[in-house]
Structure formats: C-alpha cells, structure tokens
Coordinates of C-alpha atoms and ligand atoms in Angstrom, one line a residue:
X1 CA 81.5 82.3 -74.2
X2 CA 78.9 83.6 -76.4
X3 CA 80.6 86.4 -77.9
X4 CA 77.1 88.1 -80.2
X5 CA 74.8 87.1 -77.6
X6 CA 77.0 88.8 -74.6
X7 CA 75.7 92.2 -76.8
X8 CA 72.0 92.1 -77.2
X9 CA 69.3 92.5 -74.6
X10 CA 68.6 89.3 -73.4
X11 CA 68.5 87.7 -70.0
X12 CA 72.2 87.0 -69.2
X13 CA 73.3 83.9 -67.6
X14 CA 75.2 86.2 -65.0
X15 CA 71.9 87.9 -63.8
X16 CA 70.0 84.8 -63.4
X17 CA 70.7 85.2 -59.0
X18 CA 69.9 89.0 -58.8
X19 CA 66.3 89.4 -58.3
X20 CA 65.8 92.8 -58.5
X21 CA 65.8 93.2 -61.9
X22 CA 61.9 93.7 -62.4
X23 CA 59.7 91.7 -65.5
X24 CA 59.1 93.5 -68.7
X25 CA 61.9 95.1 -71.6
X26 CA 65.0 95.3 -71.0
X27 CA 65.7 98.3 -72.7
X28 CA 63.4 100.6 -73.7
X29 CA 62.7 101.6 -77.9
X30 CA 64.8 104.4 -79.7
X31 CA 63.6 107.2 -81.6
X32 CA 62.8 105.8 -85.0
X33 CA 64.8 108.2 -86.4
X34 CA 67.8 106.5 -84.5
X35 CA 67.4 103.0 -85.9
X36 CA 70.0 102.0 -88.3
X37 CA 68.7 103.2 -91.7
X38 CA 70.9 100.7 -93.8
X39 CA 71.3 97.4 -93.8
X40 CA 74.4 95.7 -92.2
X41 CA 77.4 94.9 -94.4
X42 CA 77.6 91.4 -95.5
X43 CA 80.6 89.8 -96.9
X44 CA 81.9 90.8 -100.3
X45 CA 80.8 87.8 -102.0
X46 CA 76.8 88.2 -100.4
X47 CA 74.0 90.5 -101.0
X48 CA 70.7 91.2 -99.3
X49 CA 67.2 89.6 -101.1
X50 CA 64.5 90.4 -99.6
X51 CA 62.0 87.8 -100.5
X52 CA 58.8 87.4 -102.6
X53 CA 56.7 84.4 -100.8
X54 CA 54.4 84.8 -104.0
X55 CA 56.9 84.1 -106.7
X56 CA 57.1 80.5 -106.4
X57 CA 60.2 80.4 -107.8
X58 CA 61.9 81.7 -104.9
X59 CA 59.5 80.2 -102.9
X60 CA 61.0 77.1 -104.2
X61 CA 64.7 78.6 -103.6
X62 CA 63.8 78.6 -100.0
X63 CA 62.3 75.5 -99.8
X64 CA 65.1 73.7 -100.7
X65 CA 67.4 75.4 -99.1
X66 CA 65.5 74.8 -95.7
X67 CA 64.8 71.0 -96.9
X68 CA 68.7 70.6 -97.8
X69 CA 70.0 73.1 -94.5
X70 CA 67.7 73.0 -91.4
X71 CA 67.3 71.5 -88.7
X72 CA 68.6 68.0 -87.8
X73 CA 68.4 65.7 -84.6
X74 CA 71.5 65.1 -82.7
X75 CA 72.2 62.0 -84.7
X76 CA 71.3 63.4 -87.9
X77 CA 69.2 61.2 -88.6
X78 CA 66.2 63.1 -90.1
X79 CA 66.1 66.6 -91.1
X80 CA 62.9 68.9 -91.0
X81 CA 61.3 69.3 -94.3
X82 CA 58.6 72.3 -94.3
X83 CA 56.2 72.5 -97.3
X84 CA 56.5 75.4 -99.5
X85 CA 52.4 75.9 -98.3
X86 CA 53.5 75.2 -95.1
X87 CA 55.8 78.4 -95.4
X88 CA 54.2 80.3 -97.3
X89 CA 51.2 80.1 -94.2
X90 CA 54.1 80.5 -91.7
X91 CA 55.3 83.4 -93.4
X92 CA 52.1 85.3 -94.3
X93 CA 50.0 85.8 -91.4
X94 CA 47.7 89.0 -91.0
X95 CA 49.6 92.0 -91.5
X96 CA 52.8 90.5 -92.2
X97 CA 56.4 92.1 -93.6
X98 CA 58.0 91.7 -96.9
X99 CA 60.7 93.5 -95.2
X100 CA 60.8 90.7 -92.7
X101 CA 61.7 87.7 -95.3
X102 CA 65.1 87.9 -95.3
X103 CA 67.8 85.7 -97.7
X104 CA 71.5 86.0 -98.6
X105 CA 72.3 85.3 -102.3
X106 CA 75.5 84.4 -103.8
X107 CA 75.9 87.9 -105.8
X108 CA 77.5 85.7 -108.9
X109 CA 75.3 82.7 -109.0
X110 CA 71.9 84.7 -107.3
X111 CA 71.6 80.8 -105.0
X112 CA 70.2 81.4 -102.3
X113 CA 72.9 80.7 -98.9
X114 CA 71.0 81.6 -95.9
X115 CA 67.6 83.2 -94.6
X116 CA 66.0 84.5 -91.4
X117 CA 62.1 85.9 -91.1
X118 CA 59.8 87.2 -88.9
X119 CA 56.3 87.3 -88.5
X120 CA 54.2 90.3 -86.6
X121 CA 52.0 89.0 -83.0
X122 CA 50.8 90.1 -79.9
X123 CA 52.0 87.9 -77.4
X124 CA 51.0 88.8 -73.7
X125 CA 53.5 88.0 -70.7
X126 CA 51.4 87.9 -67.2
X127 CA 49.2 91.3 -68.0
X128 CA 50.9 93.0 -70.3
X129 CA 50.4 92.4 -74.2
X130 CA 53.4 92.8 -76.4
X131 CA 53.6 93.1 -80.2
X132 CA 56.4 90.7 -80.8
X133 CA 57.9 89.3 -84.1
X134 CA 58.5 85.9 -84.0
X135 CA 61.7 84.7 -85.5
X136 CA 61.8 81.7 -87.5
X137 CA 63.4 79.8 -90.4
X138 CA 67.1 81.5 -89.5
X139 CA 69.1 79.0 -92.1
X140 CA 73.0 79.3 -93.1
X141 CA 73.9 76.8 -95.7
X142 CA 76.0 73.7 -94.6
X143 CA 79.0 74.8 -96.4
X144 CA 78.8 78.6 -94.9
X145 CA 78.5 77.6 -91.1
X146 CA 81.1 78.9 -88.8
X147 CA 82.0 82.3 -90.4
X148 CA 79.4 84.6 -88.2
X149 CA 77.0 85.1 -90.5
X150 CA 74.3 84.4 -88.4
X151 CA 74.5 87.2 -86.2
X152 CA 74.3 89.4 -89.3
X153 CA 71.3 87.9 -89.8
X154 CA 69.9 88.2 -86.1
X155 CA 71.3 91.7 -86.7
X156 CA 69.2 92.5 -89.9
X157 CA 65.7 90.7 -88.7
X158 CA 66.2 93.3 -85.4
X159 CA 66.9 96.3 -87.2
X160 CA 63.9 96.0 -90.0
X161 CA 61.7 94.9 -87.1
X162 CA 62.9 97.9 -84.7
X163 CA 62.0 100.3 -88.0
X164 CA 58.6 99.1 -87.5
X165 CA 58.7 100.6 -83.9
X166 CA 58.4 96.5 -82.3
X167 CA 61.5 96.2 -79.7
X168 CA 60.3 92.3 -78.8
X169 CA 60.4 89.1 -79.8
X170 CA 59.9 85.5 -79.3
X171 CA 61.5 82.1 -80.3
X172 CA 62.5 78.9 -79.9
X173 CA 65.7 76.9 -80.5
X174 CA 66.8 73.1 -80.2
X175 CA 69.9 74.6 -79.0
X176 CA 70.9 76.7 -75.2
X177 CA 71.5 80.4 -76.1
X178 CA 71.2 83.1 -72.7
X179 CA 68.4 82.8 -71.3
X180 CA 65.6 80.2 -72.1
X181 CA 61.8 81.4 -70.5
X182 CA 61.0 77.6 -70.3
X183 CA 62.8 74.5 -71.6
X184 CA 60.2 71.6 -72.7
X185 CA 60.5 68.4 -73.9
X186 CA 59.3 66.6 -77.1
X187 CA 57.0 63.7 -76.7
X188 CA 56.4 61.5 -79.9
X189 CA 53.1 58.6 -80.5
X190 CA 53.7 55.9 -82.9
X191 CA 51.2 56.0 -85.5
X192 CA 53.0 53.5 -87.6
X193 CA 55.6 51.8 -85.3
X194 CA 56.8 49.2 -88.0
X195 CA 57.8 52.0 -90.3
X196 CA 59.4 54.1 -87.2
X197 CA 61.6 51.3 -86.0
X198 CA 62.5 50.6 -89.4
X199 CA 64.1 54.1 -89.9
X200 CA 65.7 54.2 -86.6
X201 CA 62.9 56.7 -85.2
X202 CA 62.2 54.4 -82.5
X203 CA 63.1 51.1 -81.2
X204 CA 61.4 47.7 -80.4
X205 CA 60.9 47.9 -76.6
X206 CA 62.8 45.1 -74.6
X207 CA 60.7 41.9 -74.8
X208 CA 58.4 43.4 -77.3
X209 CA 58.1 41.8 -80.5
X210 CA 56.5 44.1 -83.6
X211 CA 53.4 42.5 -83.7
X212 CA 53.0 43.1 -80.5
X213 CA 54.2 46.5 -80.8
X214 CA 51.6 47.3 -83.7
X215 CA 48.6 45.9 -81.2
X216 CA 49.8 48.5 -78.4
X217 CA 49.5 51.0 -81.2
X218 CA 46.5 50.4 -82.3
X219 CA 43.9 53.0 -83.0
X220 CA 40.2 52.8 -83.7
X221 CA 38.9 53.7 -87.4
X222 CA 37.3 56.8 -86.8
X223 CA 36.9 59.4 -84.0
X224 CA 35.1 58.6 -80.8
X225 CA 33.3 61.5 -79.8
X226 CA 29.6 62.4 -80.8
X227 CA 30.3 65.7 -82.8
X228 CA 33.6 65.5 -83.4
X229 CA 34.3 67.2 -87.1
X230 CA 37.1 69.2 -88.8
X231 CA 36.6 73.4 -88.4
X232 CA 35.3 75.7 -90.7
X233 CA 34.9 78.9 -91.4
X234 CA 31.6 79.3 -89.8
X235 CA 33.6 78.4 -86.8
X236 CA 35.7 81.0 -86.3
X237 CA 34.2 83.3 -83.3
X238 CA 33.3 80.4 -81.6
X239 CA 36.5 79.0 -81.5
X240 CA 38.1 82.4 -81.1
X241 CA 36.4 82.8 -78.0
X242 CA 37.3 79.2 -76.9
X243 CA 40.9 80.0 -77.2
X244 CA 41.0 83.6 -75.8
X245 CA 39.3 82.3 -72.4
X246 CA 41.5 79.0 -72.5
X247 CA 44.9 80.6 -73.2
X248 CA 44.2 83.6 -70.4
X249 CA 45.1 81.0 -68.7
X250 CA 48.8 80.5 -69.1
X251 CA 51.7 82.7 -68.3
X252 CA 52.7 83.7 -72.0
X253 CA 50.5 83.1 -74.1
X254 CA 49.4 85.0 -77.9
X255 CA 46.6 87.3 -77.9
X256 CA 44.2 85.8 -80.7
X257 CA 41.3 87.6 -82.7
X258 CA 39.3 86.4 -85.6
X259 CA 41.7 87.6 -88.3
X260 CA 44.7 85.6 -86.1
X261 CA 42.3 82.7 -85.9
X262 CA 41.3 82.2 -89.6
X263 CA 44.8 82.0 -90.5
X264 CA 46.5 79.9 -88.1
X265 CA 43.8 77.7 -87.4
X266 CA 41.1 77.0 -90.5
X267 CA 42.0 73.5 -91.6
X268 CA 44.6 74.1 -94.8
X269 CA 45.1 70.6 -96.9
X270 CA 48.6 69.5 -95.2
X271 CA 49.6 72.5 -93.3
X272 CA 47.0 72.5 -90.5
X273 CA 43.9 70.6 -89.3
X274 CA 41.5 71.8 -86.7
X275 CA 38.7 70.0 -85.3
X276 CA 36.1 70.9 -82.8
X277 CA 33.0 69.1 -81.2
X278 CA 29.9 70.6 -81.7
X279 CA 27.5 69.5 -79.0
X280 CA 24.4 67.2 -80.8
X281 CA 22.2 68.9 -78.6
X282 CA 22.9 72.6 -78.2
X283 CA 25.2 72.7 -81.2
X284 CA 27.9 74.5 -79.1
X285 CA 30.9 73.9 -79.9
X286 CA 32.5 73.1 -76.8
X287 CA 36.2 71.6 -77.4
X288 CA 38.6 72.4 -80.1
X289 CA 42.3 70.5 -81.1
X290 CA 44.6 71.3 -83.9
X291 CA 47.9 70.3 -85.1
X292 CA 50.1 71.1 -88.6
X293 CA 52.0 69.0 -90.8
X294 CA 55.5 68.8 -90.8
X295 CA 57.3 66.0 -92.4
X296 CA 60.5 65.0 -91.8
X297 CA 63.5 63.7 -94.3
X298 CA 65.0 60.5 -93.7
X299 CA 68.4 60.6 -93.9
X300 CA 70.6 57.8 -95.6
X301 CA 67.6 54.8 -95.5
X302 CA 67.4 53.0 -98.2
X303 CA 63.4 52.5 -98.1
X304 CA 62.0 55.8 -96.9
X305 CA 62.7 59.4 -97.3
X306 CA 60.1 60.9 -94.9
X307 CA 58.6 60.8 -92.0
X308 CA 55.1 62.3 -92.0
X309 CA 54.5 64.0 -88.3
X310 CA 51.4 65.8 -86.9
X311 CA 52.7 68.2 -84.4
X312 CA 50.4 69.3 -81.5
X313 CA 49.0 73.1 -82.0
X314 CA 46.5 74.7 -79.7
X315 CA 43.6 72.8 -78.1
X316 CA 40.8 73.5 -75.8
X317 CA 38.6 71.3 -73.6
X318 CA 35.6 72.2 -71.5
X319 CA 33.5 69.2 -71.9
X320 CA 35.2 66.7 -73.9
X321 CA 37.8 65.7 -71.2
X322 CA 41.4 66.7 -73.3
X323 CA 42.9 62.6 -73.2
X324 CA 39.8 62.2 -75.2
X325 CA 39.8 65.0 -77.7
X326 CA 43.9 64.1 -77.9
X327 CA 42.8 60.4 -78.6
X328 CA 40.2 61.6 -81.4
X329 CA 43.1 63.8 -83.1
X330 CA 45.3 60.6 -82.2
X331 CA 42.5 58.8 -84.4
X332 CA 42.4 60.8 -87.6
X333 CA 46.1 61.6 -87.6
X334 CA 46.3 57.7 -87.8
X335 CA 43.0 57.9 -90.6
X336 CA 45.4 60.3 -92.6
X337 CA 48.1 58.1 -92.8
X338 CA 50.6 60.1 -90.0
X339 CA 53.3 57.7 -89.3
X340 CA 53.8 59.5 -85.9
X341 CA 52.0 62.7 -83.6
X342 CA 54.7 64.9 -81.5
X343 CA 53.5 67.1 -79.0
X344 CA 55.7 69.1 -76.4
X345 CA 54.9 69.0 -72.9
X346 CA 53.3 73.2 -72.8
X347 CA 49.7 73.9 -71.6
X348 CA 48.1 71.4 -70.0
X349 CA 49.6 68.4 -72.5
X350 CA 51.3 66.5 -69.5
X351 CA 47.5 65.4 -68.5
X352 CA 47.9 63.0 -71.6
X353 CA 51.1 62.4 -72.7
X354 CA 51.7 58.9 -71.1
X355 CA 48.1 57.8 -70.8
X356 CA 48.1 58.1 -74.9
X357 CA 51.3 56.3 -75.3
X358 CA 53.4 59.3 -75.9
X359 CA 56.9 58.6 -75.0
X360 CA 59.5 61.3 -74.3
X361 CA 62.1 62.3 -77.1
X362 CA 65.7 63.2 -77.3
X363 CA 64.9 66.2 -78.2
X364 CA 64.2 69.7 -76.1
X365 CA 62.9 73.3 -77.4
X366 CA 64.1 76.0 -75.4
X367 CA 61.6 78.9 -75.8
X368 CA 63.3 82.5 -75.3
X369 CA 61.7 86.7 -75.5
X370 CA 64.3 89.0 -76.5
X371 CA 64.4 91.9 -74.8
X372 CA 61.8 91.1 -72.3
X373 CA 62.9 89.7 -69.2
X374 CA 61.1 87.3 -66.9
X375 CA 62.5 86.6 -63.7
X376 CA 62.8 83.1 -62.8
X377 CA 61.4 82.0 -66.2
X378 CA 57.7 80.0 -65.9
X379 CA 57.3 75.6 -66.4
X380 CA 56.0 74.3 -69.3
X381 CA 52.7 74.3 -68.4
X382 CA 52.4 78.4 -67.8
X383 CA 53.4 78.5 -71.3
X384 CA 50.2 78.8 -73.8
X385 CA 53.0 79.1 -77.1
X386 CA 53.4 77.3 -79.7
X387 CA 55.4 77.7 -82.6
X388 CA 56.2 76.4 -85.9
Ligands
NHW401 S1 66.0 77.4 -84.3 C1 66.6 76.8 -85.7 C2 67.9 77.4 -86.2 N1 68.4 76.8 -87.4 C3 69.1 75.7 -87.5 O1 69.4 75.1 -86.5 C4 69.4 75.2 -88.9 C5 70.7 74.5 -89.0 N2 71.8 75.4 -88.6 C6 72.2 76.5 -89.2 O2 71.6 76.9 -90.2 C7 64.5 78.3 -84.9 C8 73.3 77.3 -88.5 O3 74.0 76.4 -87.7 C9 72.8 78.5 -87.8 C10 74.0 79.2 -87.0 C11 72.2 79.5 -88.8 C12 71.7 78.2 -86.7 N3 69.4 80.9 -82.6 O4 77.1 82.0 -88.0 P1 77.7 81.4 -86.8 C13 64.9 79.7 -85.3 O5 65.1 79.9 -86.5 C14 74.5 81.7 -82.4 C15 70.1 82.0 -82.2 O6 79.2 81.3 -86.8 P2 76.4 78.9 -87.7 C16 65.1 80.8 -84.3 C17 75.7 81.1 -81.6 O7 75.3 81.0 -80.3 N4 71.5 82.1 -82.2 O8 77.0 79.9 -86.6 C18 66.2 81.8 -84.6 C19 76.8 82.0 -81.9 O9 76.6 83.2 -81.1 P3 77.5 83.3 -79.7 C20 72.2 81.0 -82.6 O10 76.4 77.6 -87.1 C21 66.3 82.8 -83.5 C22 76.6 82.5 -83.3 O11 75.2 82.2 -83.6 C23 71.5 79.8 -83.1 O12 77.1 79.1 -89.0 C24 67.4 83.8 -83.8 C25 77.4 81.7 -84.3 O13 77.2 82.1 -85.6 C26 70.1 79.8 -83.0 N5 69.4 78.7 -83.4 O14 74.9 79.5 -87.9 C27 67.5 84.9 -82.8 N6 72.5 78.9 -83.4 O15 77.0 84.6 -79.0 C28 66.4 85.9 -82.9 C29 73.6 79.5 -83.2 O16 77.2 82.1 -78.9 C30 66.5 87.1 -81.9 N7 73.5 80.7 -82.8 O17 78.9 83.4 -80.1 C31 65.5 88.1 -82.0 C32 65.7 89.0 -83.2 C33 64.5 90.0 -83.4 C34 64.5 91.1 -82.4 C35 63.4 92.1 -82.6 C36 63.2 93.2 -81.6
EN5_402 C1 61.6 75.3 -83.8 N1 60.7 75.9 -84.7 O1 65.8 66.6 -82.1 C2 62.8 74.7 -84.6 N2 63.7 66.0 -82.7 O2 62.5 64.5 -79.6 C3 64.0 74.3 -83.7 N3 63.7 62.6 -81.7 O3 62.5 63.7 -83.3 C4 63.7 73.0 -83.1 N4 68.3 61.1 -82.5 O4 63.2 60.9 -79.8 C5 64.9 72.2 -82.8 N5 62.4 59.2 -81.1 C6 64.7 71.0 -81.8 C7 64.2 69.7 -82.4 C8 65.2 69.1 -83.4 C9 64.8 67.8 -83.9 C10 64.8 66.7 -82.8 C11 63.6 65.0 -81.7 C12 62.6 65.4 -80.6 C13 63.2 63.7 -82.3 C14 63.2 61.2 -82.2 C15 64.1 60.6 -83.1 C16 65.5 60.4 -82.5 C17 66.5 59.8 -83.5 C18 67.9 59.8 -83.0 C19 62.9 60.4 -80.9 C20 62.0 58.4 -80.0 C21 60.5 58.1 -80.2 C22 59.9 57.0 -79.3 C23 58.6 56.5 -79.8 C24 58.0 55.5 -78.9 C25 57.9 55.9 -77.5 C26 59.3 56.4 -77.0 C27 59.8 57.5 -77.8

C-alpha cells in the first residue's frame, strides 16, 4: 500500500493494536560516520541546489514555484500562496541549515521543479525534549508528479538532517500517511462573507439572505479589551514565560526560549502579528494571541485572485478569558482587511470556535513525528503545535 513509507521509522498501521511497543524513537541514531555521505541519485535530467533564501532571486524561484505547485483544497478551488517574507521567516529561524533548503533544478534550463526544507526545534513529547526538524514546503511540480520523486526528497531532507546528529521530526499533511499523532480539523470565521460566498469559499446559509449574513458577521471597530496592543520587543521575556508555562501544558508541545520567541512571534508586517494585554494597572502583561498571514489564490474567478487568511498561532490567557482575546484578534484581523480567520481545533481552541462563529471546514491536518512513536496518539487538545 505505501510502498516508501512501509521503509522508514514511522508508526505502522499494522502496530497500531500491540501495545507493548513503549513511547519514544523508534530506532535509535547511527554513528555519524555511518550516515550516507552523498547525496541520493536523482534522475538524469535533475540536480541537487541547495538554496540561498538571501538571494532573492531564487527566493523568487521558490516562490513561484510554491504559488504555481502547492497545496490545493479537494476541489481545487484555491491554492496556498506563501509570501516570499513569509518564507524567508519560515525558513530562517535561530540556528537554521542552508543544508536544509532543498530544490531540484532542471540541469538544462536551471528552473526550479521541486523542493523540500527543514527547520531545526526542540519539540518535547510528555517529558522528554527532542531536537526535531520540522519538514515543510516538500513541492514536486504539477507536470513531475507521479514519478517517485518525492521520496528522494523525504530521502535527502533525512540524510542532511541525520548528518547533523537530529534522528526526529515533526509535520503535518492534508493528506493520511502511517501513522498521524492527532488528526484536527480546520475551522474558518468570515471576516468578509460577501466576498467568501462570492468565490465559492462559503455559501449563503439556508434562509439567510447576504445582508443578513454580513449583520451575523459583524465586528466592532476596534479591540475590546483595556490594554489590548500589538507585541514588541520589549515584550519578549514576558511573553516567553507566558508561553513556556501555558504550553507545559499540552502533550507535545515546542520548547520556546527568547531567541525562539523573537522570531516566531515579534509582529512582522504580513507574516505574523502578536498582540498581548498589558494590565492598566500593574502593567503585566497577562494574555497573549498571535496569528500569520497566509493568503490564498483564487482559482479560475473572474473578480478575485486571493483570499487574504489570518491563521491562528499560539495564544495564552490567564485573565483575559480566551473567547475574548480570540474576539479582539477576530477584531483587528477584520481592522486589517482579512477576508477570513482559520484556526484548527489544537490547544484549548474548541473553548471558542462556535461561540465566535467559526464553522468547521472540509479540510483536516494530520500532524505526524517520525521516528518517535506515541502509543495511542493524543486529541487535539493535548497538542500545543502549530505549524506553518
Ligand atoms: S504537506 C504538503 C505537501 N505538499 C503538497 O501537497 C503540494 C502539492 N503536491 C505535491 O507537490 C506539508 C506532490 O503531490 C507531493 C508528492 C510532493 C506531495 N508527505 O513523488 P510521488 C509538508 O511539506 C508519498 C509525505 O510519486 P507526487 C510535509 C506518498 O504517500 N509523503 O508523489 C512534508 C507515496 O509514498 P507511499 C507524501 O504526488 C512531509 C509517495 O509520496 C506526501 O509526485 C514529508 C509518492 O511519491 C506528503 N504530503 O509527490 C515527510 N504526499 O509510501 C517528512 C505524498 O504511499 C518525513 N507522499 O507509496 C521526515 C523527514 C525528516 C526526518 C529527519 C530525522
Ligand atoms: C501544512 N503546513 O483543504 C500544509 N483547506 O478547511 C498542508 N476549506 O479552506 C495542509 N473545497 O471549508 C493541507 N470553507 C491541508 C489543507 C489544504 C487546504 C484545505 C480547507 C480547510 C478550506 C474551505 C473552502 C472549501 C472550498 C471547497 C471551507 C467553508 C467555510 C465556512 C465559513 C462559514 C462557516 C462554515 C464554514
């Protein structure tokens, strides 16, 4: 049935019953000296690029071929359309590998056909902290698809991560694979329902009419909460600590420090907003939200070619109560012109989803560890993950 994912170390569907098998890796590392010092053989007409996320050239290169080549719905209807900042903040995270941005170019033309990366974190399962790479971006070009070349690339991403003497990693897929941790499901607001129906995001609910349907939408015009206001940088060890105590709380979750949380979580124009409320009278800050930016492509509409979606990211509420923190990043999503917020049901998001008019997609992300095996997987809500 799945004749590459049969080989690798990954929960297999036929030892899902026997529950002897204990948590932790599945195999353990090799001798460096035993990893694979070259890289695997592509097909005649391919070579190996390693890529340059500061040239924006290639930067570019990848950009379109992600905008032209990833991920669709099951209708394909829309297509994901990452930024080049956005992946250029994906890709680039403290300590990150050159060695782990991978592309295939056309030796006679140098276009670039397919790509796979990886990005260095410590992710902890229950009690034990892992350094992981999570995989990301893995992109064969439409007119390439079908001829194996993605396991080369699996292939590739797992031998220049082993050579940095990491033997896990974590990722997520729209699609079943052996074995999923956790499967969740997306959950979509309607920021701007008018513009959602009229690309076939959504539909007018039965014996609603669209000005009713704006009205249920509606939002106030600015957030609700006395001290309520975007992060900075002054914020960071105050929201790192936030997170580390919040996200102790889950069943996998990432192991933050201050380095981790200036990158993935200091407001960047269009990649990621984070905003925090800092008590009027103690000038605590107390709660934290945060989600990125990534736009979608409209496929075959003949008066809109994107979607512009806030995705949910990590947030944090001791005092605030979390529907109201949700509904003030609800509120300057809407401010900044977000025709809809998607969030997936992880953490503790199930608290809000319906109350905030979320409604559930078609969509589900299964979220899997490779060679790290937990029995029985964990729900949604033991999972403190996200990822891009
Ligand atoms: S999920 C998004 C993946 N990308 C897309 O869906 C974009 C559009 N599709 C494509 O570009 C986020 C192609 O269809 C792709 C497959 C490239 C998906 N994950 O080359 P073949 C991520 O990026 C297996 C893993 O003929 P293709 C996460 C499939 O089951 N495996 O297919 C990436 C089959 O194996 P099987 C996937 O359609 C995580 C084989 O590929 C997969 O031309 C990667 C068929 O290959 C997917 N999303 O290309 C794993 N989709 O055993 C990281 C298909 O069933 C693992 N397949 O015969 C960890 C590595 C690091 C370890 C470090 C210690
Ligand atoms: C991970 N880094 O299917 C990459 N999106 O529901 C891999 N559906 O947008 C991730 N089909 O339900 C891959 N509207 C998995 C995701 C792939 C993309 C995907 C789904 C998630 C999605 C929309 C549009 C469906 C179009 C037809 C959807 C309904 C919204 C409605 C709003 C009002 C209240 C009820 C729900």
């Amino acid at each position: 049935r799945h004749k590459f994912w049969e080989t690798q170390p990954v929960g297999q569907f036929r030892d899902a019953a026997d529950t002897s098998l204990p948590d932790g890796p599945i195999e353990p590392p090799t001798p460096l000296s035993e990893v694979r010092a070259d890289p695997y053989p592509l097909p005649a007409a391919f070579e190996w690029h390693t890529c340059d996320l500061d040239d924006d050239a290639l930067l570019v290169d990848l950009y379109s071929l992600l905008a032209h080549n990833y991920v669709e719905d099951d209708e394909n209807m829309f297509r994901f359309n990452y930024s080049p900042a956005f992946l250029r903040w994906a890709l680039k995270p403290p300590s990150f590998f050159r060695a782990w941005h991978i592309g295939v170019r056309a030796k006679e033309s140098k276009k670039l056909v397919a790509f796979i990366s990886g990005v260095p974190a410590r992710i902890r399962a229950r009690e034990d902290v892992v350094r992981m790479a999570e995989i990301n971006f893995l992109c064969v070009h439409k007119k390439l698809r079908s001829k194996r070349l993605a396991p080369v690339l699996i292939r590739e991403v797992t031998r220049r991560v082993h050579q940095e003497n990491i033997w896990q990693a974590a990722y997520t897929a729209g699609v079943v694979l052996p074995t999923p941790i956790t499967t969740c499901r997306y959950w979509h607001r309607s920021l701007n329902p008018k513009k959602l129906i009229d690309v076939g995001f959504s539909r007018l609910g039965p014996r609603m009419t669209m000005s009713r349907t704006v009205r249920l939408y509606k939002l106030p015009d600015a957030p609700l909460t006395p001290g309520f206001r975007r992060m900075e940088f002054r914020d960071v060890a105050a929201v790192t600590r936030l997170l580390r105590a919040y996200l102790a709380k889950f069943v996998v979750a990432p192991d933050f420090d201050e380095v981790d949380v200036e990158h993935w979580l200091l407001p960047q124009e269009d990649v990621v907003d984070s905003y925090l409320v800092e008590s009027p009278e103690t000038h605590e800050v107390t709660d934290f939200c945060s989600f990125y930016t990534l736009p979608s492509s409209v496929l075959n509409n003949a008066t809109y070619s994107t979607l512009k979606a806030a995705y949910s990211y990590y947030n944090v509420s001791t005092k605030t109560p979390l529907q109201q923190l949700m509904n003030d990043a609800l509120i300057v999503a809407k401010q900044k012109n977000y025709d809809v917020f998607n969030a997936l049901d992880v953490m503790e998001n199930e608290s809000f989803l319906k109350e905030l008019k979320f409604g559930p997609g078609d969509g589900q992300l299964h979220y899997y560890l490779y060679n790290y095996r937990i029995r029985n997987g964990i729900k949604p809500s033991e999972l403190g993950l996200v990822l891009l």
